[in-house]
Coordinates of C-alpha atoms in Angstrom, one line a residue:
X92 CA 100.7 26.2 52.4
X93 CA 99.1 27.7 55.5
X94 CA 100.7 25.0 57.5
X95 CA 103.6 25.0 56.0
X96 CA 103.7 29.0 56.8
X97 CA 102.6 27.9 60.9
X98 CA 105.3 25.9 61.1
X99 CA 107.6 28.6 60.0
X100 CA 106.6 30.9 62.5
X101 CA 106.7 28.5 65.1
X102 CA 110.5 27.8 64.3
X103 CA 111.4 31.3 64.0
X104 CA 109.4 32.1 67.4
X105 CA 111.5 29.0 68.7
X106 CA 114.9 30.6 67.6
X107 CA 113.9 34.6 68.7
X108 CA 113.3 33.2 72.3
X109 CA 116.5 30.9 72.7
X110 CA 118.2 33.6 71.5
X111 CA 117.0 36.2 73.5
X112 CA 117.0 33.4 76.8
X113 CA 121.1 33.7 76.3
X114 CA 120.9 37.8 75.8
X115 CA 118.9 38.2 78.9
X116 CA 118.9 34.8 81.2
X117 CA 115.9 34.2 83.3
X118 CA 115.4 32.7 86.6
X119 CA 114.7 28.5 85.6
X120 CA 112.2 28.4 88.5
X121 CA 109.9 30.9 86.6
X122 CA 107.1 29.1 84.7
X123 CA 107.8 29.4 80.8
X124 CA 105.1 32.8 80.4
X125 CA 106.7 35.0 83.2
X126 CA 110.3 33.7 81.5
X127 CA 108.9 34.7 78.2
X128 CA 107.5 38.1 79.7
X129 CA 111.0 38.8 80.9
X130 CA 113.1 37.8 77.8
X131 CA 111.0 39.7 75.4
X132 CA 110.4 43.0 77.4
X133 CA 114.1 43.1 77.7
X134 CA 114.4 42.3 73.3
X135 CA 111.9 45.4 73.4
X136 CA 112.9 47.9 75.0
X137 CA 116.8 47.7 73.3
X138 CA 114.9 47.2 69.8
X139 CA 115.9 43.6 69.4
X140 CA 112.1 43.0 68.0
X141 CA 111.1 46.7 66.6
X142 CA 110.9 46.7 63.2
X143 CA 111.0 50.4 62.5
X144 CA 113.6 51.1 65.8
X145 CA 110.6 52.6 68.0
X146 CA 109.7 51.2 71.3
X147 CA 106.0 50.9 72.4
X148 CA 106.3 51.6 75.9
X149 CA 102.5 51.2 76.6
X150 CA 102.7 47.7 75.5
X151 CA 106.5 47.3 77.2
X152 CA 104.4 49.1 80.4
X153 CA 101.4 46.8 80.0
X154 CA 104.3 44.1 80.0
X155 CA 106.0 44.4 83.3
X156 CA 103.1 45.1 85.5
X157 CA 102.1 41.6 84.4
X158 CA 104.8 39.9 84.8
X159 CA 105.0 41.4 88.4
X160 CA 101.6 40.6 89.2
X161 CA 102.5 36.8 88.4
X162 CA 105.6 37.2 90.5
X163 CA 103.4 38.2 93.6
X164 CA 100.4 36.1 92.9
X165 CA 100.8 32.6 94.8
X166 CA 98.5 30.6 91.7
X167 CA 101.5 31.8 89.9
X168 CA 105.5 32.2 90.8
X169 CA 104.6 33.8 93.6
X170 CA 104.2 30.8 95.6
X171 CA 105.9 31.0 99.6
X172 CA 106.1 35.0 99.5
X173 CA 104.5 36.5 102.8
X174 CA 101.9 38.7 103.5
X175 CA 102.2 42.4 102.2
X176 CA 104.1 44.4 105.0
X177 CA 102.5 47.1 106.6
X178 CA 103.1 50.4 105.5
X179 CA 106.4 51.8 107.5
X180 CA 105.8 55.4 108.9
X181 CA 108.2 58.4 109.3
X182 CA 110.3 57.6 105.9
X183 CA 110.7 61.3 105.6
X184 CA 110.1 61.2 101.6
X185 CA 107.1 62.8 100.3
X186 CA 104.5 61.0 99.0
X187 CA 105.4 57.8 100.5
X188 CA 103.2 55.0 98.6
X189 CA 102.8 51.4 100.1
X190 CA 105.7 49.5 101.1
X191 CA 107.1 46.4 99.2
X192 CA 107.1 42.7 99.8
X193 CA 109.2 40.7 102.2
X194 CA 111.3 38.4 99.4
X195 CA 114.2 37.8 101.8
X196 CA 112.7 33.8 101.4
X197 CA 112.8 33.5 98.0
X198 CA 116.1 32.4 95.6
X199 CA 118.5 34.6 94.9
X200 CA 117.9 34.2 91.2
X201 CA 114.4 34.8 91.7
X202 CA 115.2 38.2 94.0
X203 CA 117.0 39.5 90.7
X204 CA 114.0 38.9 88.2
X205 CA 111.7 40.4 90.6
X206 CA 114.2 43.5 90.8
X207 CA 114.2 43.5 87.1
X208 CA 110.5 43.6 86.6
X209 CA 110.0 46.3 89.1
X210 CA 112.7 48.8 87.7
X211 CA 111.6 48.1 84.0
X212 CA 108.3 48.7 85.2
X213 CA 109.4 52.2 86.7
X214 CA 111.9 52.9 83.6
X215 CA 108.3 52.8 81.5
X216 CA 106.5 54.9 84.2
X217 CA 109.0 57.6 83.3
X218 CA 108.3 57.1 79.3
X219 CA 104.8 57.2 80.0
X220 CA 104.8 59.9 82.4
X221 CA 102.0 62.5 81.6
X222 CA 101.0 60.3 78.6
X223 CA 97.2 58.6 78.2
X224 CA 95.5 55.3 77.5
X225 CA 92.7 54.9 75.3
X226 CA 90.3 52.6 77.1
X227 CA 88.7 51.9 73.6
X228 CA 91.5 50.2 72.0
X229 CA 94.3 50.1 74.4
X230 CA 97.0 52.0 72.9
X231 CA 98.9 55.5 74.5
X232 CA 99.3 58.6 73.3
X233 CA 100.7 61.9 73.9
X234 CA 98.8 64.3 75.5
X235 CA 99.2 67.3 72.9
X236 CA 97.4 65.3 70.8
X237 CA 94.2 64.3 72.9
X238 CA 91.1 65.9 71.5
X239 CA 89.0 67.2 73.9
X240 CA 88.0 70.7 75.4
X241 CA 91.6 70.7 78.0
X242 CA 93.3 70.5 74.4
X243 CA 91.9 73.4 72.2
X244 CA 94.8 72.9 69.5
X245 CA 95.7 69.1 69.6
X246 CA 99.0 68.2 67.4
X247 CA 98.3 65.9 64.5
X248 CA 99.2 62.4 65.0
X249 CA 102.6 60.9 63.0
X250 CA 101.8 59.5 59.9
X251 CA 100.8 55.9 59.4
X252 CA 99.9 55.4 63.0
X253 CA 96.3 55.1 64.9
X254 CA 93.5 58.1 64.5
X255 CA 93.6 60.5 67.7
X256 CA 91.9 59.6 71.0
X257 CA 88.8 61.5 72.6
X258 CA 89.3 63.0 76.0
X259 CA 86.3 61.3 77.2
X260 CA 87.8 57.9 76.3
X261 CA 91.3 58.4 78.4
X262 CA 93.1 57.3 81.4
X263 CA 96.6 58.0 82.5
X264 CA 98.5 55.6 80.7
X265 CA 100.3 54.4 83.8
X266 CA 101.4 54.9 87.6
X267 CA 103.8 57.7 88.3
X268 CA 106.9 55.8 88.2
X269 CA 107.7 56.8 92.3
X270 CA 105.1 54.5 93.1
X271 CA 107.8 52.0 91.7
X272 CA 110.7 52.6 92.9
X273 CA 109.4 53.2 96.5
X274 CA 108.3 49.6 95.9
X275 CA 111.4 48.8 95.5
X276 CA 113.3 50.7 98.6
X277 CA 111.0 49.0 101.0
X278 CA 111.2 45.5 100.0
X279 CA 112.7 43.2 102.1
X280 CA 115.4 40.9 100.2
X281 CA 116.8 43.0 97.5
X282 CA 120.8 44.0 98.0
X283 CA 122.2 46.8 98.6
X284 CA 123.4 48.1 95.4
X285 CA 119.9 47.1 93.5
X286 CA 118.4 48.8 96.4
X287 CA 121.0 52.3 95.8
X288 CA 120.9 52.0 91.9
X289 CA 116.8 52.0 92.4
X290 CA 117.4 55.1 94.9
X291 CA 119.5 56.9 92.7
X292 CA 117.3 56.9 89.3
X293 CA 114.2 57.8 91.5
X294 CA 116.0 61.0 92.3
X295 CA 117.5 61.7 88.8
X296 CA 113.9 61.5 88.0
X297 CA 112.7 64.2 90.3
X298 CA 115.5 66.3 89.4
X299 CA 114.2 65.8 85.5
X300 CA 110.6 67.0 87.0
X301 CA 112.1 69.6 88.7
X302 CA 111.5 68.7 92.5
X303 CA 115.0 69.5 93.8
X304 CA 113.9 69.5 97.2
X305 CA 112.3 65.6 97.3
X306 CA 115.7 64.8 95.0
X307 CA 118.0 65.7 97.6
X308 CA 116.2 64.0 100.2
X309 CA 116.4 60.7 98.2
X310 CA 120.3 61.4 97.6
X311 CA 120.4 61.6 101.5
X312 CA 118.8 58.1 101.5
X313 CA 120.7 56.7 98.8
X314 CA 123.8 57.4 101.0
X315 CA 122.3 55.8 104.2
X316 CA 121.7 52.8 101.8
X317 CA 125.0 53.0 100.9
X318 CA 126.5 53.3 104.5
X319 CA 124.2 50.8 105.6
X320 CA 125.7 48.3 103.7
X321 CA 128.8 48.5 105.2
X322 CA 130.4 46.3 108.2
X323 CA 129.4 46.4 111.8
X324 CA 131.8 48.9 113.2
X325 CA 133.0 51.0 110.1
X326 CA 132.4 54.4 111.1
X327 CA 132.9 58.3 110.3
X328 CA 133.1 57.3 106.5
X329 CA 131.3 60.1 105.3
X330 CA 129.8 63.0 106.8
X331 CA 126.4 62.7 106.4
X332 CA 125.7 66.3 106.4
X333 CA 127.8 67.2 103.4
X334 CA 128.4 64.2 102.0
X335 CA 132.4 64.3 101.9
X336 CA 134.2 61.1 102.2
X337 CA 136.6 61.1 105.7
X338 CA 140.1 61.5 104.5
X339 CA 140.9 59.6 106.9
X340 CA 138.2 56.7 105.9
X341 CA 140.1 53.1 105.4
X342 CA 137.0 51.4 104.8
X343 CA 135.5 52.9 101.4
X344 CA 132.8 50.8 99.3
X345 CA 132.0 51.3 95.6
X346 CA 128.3 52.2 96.7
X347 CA 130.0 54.6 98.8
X348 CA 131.4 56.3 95.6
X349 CA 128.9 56.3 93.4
X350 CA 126.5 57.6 96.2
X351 CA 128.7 60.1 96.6
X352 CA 129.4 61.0 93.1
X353 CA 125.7 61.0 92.6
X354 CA 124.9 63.9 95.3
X355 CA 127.8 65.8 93.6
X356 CA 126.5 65.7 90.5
X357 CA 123.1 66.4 91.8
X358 CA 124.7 69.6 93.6
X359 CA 126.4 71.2 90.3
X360 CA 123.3 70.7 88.7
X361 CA 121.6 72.4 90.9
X362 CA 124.9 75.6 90.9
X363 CA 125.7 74.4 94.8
X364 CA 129.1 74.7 93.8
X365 CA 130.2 75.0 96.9
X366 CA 129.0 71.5 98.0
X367 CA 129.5 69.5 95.0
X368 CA 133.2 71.1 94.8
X369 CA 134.3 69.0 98.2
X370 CA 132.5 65.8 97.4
X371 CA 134.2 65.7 94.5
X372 CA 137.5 66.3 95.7
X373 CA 137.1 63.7 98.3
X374 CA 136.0 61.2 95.8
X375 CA 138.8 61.9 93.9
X376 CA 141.4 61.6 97.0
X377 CA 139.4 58.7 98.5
X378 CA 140.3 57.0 94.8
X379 CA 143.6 57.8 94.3
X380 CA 144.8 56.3 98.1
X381 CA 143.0 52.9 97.5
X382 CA 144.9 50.0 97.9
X383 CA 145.8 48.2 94.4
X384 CA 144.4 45.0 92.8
X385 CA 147.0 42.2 93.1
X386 CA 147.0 40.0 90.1
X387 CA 148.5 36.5 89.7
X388 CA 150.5 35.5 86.6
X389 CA 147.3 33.4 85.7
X390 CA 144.9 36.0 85.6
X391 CA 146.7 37.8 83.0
X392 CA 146.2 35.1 80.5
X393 CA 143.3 35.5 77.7
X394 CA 141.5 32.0 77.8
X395 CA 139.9 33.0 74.1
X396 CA 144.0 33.2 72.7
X397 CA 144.6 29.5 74.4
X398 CA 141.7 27.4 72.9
X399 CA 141.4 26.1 69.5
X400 CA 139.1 26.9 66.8
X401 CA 137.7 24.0 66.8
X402 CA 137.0 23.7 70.0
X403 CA 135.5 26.9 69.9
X404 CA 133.2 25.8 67.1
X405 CA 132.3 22.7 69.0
X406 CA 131.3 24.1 72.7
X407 CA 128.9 26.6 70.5
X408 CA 127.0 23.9 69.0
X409 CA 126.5 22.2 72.0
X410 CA 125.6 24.7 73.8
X411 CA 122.8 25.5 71.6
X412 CA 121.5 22.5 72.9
X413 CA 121.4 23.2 76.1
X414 CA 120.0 25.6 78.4
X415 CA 122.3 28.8 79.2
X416 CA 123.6 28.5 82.6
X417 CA 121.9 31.5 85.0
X418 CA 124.7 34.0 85.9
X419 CA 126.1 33.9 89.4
X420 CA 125.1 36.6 92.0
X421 CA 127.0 39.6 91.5
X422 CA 128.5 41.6 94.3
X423 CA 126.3 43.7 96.6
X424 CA 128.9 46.6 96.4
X425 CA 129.2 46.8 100.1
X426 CA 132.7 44.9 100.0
X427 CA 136.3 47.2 99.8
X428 CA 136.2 48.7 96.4
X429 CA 140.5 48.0 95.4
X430 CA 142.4 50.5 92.7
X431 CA 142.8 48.8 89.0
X432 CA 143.8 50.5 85.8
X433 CA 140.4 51.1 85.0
X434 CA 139.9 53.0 87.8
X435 CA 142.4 56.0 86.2
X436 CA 139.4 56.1 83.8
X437 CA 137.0 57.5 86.8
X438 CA 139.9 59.6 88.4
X439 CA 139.9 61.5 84.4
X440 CA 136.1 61.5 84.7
X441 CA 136.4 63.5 88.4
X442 CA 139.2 65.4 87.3
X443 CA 137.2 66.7 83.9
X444 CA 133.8 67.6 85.9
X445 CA 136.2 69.7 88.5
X446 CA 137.6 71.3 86.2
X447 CA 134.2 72.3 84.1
X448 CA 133.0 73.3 87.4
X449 CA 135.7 75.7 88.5
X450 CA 136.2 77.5 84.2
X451 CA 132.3 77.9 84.4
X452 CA 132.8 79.4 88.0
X453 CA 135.5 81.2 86.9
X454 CA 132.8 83.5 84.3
X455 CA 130.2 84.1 87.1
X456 CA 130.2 86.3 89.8
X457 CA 132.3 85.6 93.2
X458 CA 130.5 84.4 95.5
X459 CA 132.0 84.1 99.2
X460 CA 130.2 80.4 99.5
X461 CA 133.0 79.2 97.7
X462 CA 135.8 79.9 100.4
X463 CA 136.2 76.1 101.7
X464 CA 135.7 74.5 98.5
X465 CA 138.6 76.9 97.0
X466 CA 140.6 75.8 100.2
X467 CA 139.9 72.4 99.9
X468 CA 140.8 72.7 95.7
X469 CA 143.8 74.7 96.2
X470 CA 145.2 72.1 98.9
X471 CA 144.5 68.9 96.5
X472 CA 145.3 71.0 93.8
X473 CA 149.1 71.4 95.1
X474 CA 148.8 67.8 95.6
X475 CA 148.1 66.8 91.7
X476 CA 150.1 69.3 90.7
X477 CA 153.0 70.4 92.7
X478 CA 154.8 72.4 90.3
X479 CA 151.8 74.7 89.2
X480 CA 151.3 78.1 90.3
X481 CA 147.7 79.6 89.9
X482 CA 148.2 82.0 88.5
X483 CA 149.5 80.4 85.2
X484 CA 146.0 79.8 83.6
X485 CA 142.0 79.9 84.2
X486 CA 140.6 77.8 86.9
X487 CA 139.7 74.7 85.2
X488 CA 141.8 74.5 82.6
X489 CA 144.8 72.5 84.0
X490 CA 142.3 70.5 85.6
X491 CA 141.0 69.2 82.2
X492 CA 143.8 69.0 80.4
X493 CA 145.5 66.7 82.9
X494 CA 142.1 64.7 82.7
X495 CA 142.3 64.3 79.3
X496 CA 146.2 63.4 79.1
X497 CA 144.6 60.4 82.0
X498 CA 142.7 59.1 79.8
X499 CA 144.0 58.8 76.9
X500 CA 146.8 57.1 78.2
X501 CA 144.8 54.7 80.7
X502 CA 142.4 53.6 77.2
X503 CA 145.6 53.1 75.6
X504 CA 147.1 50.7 78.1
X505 CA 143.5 49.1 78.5
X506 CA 143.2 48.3 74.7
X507 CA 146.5 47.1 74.7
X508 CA 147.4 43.1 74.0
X509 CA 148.6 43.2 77.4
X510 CA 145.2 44.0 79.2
X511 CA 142.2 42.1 76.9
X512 CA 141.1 40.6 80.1
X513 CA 139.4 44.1 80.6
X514 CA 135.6 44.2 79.3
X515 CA 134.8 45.9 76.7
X516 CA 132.1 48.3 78.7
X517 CA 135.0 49.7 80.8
X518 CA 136.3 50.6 77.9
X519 CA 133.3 52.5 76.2
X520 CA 133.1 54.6 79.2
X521 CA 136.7 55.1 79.7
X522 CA 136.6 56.6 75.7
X523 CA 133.2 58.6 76.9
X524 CA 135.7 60.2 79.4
X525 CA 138.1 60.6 77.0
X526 CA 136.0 62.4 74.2
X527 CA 134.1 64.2 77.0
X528 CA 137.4 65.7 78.2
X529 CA 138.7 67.0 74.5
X530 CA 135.6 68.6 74.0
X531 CA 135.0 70.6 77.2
X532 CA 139.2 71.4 76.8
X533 CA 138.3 72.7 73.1
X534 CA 135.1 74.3 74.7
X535 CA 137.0 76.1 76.9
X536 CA 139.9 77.3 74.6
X537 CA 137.3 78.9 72.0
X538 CA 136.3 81.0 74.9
X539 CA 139.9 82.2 75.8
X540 CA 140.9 82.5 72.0
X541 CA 138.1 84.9 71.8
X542 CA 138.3 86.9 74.8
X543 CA 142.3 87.0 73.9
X544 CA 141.4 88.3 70.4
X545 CA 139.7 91.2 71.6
X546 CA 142.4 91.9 73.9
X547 CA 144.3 92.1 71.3
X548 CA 142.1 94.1 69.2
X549 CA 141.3 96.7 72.4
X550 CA 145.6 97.2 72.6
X551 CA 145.9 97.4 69.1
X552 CA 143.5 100.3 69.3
X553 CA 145.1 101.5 72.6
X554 CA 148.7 101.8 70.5
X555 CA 147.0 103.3 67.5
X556 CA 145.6 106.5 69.7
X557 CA 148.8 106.8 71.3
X558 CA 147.7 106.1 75.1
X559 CA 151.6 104.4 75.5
X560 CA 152.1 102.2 78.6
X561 CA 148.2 101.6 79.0
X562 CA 147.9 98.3 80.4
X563 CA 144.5 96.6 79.3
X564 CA 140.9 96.8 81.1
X565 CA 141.4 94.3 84.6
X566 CA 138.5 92.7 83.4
X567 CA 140.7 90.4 81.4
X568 CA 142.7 88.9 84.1
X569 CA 144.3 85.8 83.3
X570 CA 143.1 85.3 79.9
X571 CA 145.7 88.5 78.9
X572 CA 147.9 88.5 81.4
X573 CA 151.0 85.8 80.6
X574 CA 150.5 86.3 77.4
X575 CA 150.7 90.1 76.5
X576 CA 152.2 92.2 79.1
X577 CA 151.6 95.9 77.5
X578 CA 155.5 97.6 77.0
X579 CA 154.2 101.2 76.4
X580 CA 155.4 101.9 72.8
X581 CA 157.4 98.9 72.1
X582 CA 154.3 96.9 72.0
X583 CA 153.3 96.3 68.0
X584 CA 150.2 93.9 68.1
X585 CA 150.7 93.7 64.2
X586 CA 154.0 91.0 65.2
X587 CA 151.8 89.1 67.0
X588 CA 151.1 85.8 64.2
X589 CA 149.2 83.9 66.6
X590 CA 147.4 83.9 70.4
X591 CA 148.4 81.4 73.7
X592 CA 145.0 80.3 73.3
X593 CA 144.7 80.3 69.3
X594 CA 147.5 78.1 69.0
X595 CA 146.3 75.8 71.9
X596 CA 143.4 75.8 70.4
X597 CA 144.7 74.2 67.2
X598 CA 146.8 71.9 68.8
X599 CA 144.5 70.7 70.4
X600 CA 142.0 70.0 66.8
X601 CA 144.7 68.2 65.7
X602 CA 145.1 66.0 68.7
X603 CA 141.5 65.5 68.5
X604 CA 141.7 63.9 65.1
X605 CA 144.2 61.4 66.4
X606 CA 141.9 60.7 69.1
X607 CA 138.9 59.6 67.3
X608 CA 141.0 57.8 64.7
X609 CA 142.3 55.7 67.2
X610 CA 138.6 55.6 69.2
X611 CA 137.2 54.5 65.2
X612 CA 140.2 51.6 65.1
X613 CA 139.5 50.1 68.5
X614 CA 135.8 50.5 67.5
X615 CA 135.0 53.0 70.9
X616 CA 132.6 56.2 71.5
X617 CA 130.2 55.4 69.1
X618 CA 127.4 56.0 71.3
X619 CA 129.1 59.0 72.9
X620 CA 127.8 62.1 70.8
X621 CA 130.6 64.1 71.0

């Protein structure tokens, strides 16, 4: 029985790691344990091999760091790497930790394991990040629930899991996860978009912790990443001091937009609306005048509508019999980034985020920082839409609704029979857009439905008294004034059935029903949470 029971597990451990080998591919020149190290950190952390749906992050921690330390040890795969560099001076970050390897000698495959270790390592640091280890039995914890004299009223631990840890007994339960990622920005060998993406979660991180200051300054690097990348004698591309794109720019990179996009974003975090407003606007212009995608007739064809079924059935069996093929080398990002249907989906996503940033503008104070932005807005703004006039609705508004109207259409035409060829993850984020759209444009007509409704309510009042040709308080602005014009006495609110903005407002419920229908048909936004 009990080896009848061994043998089971053995075949089951057998199937679990061919399985997860195809999932997440790793580099053939690895030895079989740093293969097996990658594959099953990678089943872990998306809960391929959780039972309950939990990830252990200390043992998913305790994971990468070896794996890396067999990458860089030469007894191990580690073999033909240089000597550590020496530590580079003037960086201009903070904190600067040691430098990273020189890997430029090493396989290309072997380059992208080594990345992937290192940045799962970092993505645990962040889990772990104020959590301990207890030396005793190896296992983290929270620190609210340390017992110990720094932690007068420790929180219970959940239920079913280990006892509580003594102060005494605990280490940090990992390295701060900068210590990572600077690893990773000063090795020799990785490519210039690994390097950016590594860049730009290191300063989403510090803007999580709250260090604005050390975030922006690793956005600035992020973007001399980016611009590093590009050819020997492409100039003036962006303007390193704020970050806009050069109108004029011929040459524009797709880690030149998402550095970009990522200061902007960093910026209306942070309420610098008047930077973030002109990066994005240049983003947006910069995408709309590239140069399109020419397709032959051949590309257009779907090769899964053209083989059999039984072919089908046959190249799966065989290929479970023989080792997945390691996927090519992806693109560095540093070549021209061309215009493709999918890229309406990030014009919707630029437009929506402009147009939340000028209605939630539009509630605060003025502020006279905003004079170029508003230049710059009103100037592309006569550009998108030509026959406008400001003064028809809010700041904002126009600019979402035409983002949503973007979308929709451009998901339509992408889940079409006509354009399969598209992967299903442009999708999923051209749907995010989508829903994200509907419900900042529903967002933002609940506001004006209410702030019309006590118009109303303030006339109606104004009527009853008698105060004839009393236009309402200035305060209102737009919200009241293309809709309800006071006519001194001629003016009966009681007439009125329903608002501009009320009936908006439920035109646009109903249109988000159709929406998410059709998102619940295609099978999209399910992991949106809108």
């Amino acid at each position: 029985m009990s080896v009848a029971l061994g043998l089971f597990y053995m075949v089951k451990f057998g199937v679990e790691n061919e399985w997860l080998e195809r999932l997440y591919p790793s580099p053939h020149e690895w030895s079989w344990i740093s293969r097996w190290l990658l594959r099953s950190n990678h089943g872990q952390v998306n809960g391929f091999q959780n039972e309950n749906g939990l990830v252990d992050w200390g043992n998913v921690s305790s994971s990468w760091r070896n794996l890396v330390y067999r990458l860089e040890h030469p007894d191990f795969d580690g073999k033909g790497l240089p000597p550590r560099l020496e530590q580079e001076r003037g960086l201009g970050v903070e904190d600067v930790s040691k430098t990273g390897l020189d890997i430029s000698s090493m396989s290309e495959p072997w380059r992208r394991g080594y990345y992937e270790a290192l940045f799962g390592s970092a993505r645990a640091a962040e889990h772990l990040d104020t959590w301990v280890l207890d030396r005793t039995r190896h296992i983290a914890f929270p620190p609210e629930v340390v017992l110990g004299p720094s932690n007068p009223r420790p929180k219970p631990v959940p239920f079913g899991t280990c006892s509580a840890p003594l102060e005494e007994n605990c280490e940090p339960a990992d390295k701060s996860p900068k210590e990572y990622y600077m690893k990773i920005l000063t090795t020799r060998g990785f490519s210039t978009r690994q390097r950016l993406d590594a860049a730009l979660a290191f300063a989403d991180w510090l803007d999580f912790k709250g260090r604005t200051s050390s975030a922006e300054d690793i956005y600035d690097w992020a973007l001399d990443i980016a611009m590093g990348g590009l050819p020997i004698g492409v100039n003036n591309v962006v303007d390193t001091k704020t970050g806009v794109i050069n109108e004029h720019a011929t040459y524009i990179s797709p880690n030149i937009l998402q550095a970009t996009k990522s200061l902007a974003f960093h910026h209306a975090q942070n309420n610098n609306i008047s930077t973030a407003l002109p990066i994005f606007l240049s983003v947006l212009r910069a995408q709309r005048d590239l140069l399109p995608t020419i397709k032959s007739d051949n590309a257009q064809l779907d090769p899964t509508t053209t083989s059999s079924a039984t072919s089908s059935i046959s190249s799966f069996i065989i290929s479970m019999f023989k080792p997945p093929i390691y996927p090519p080398e992806p693109l560095s990002g540093d070549e021209p980034v061309k215009r493709t249907p999918a890229t309406a989906c990030e014009d919707a996503a630029i437009m929506a985020h402009i147009g939340e940033i000028l209605f939630s503008f539009s509630y605060q104070k003025p502020s006279p920082s905003l004079g170029s932005s508003a230049l710059i807005m009103s100037s592309l703004s006569s550009y998108l839409f030509p026959t406008q006039s400001p003064d028809e609705e809010p700041p904002g508004l126009s600019w979402t609704r035409s983002s949503v109207s973007l979308a929709e259409s451009t998901l339509r035409s992408l889940t079409s029979s006509r354009q399969k060829t598209v992967n299903e993850a442009t999708q999923e984020r051209c749907a995010e857009c989508l829903l994200m759209g509907m419900h900042n444009w529903q967002t933002m007509l609940t506001m004006l439905r209410k702030e019309e409704q006590r118009e109303r309510k303030k006339l109606k009042e104004l009527s009853v008294k008698g105060e004839k040709g009393k236009q309402p308080d200035s305060g209102g602005g737009w919200f009241w004034s293309q809709r309800s014009k006071v006519r001194g006495s001629e003016m009966e609110m009681e007439g009125e059935e329903e608002g501009k903005w009320e009936r908006e407002e439920r035109l646009i419920m109903d249109r988000g029903r159709q929406v998410r229908r059709f998102l619940r048909e295609e099978g999209l936004g399910k992991n949106s949470g809108l």
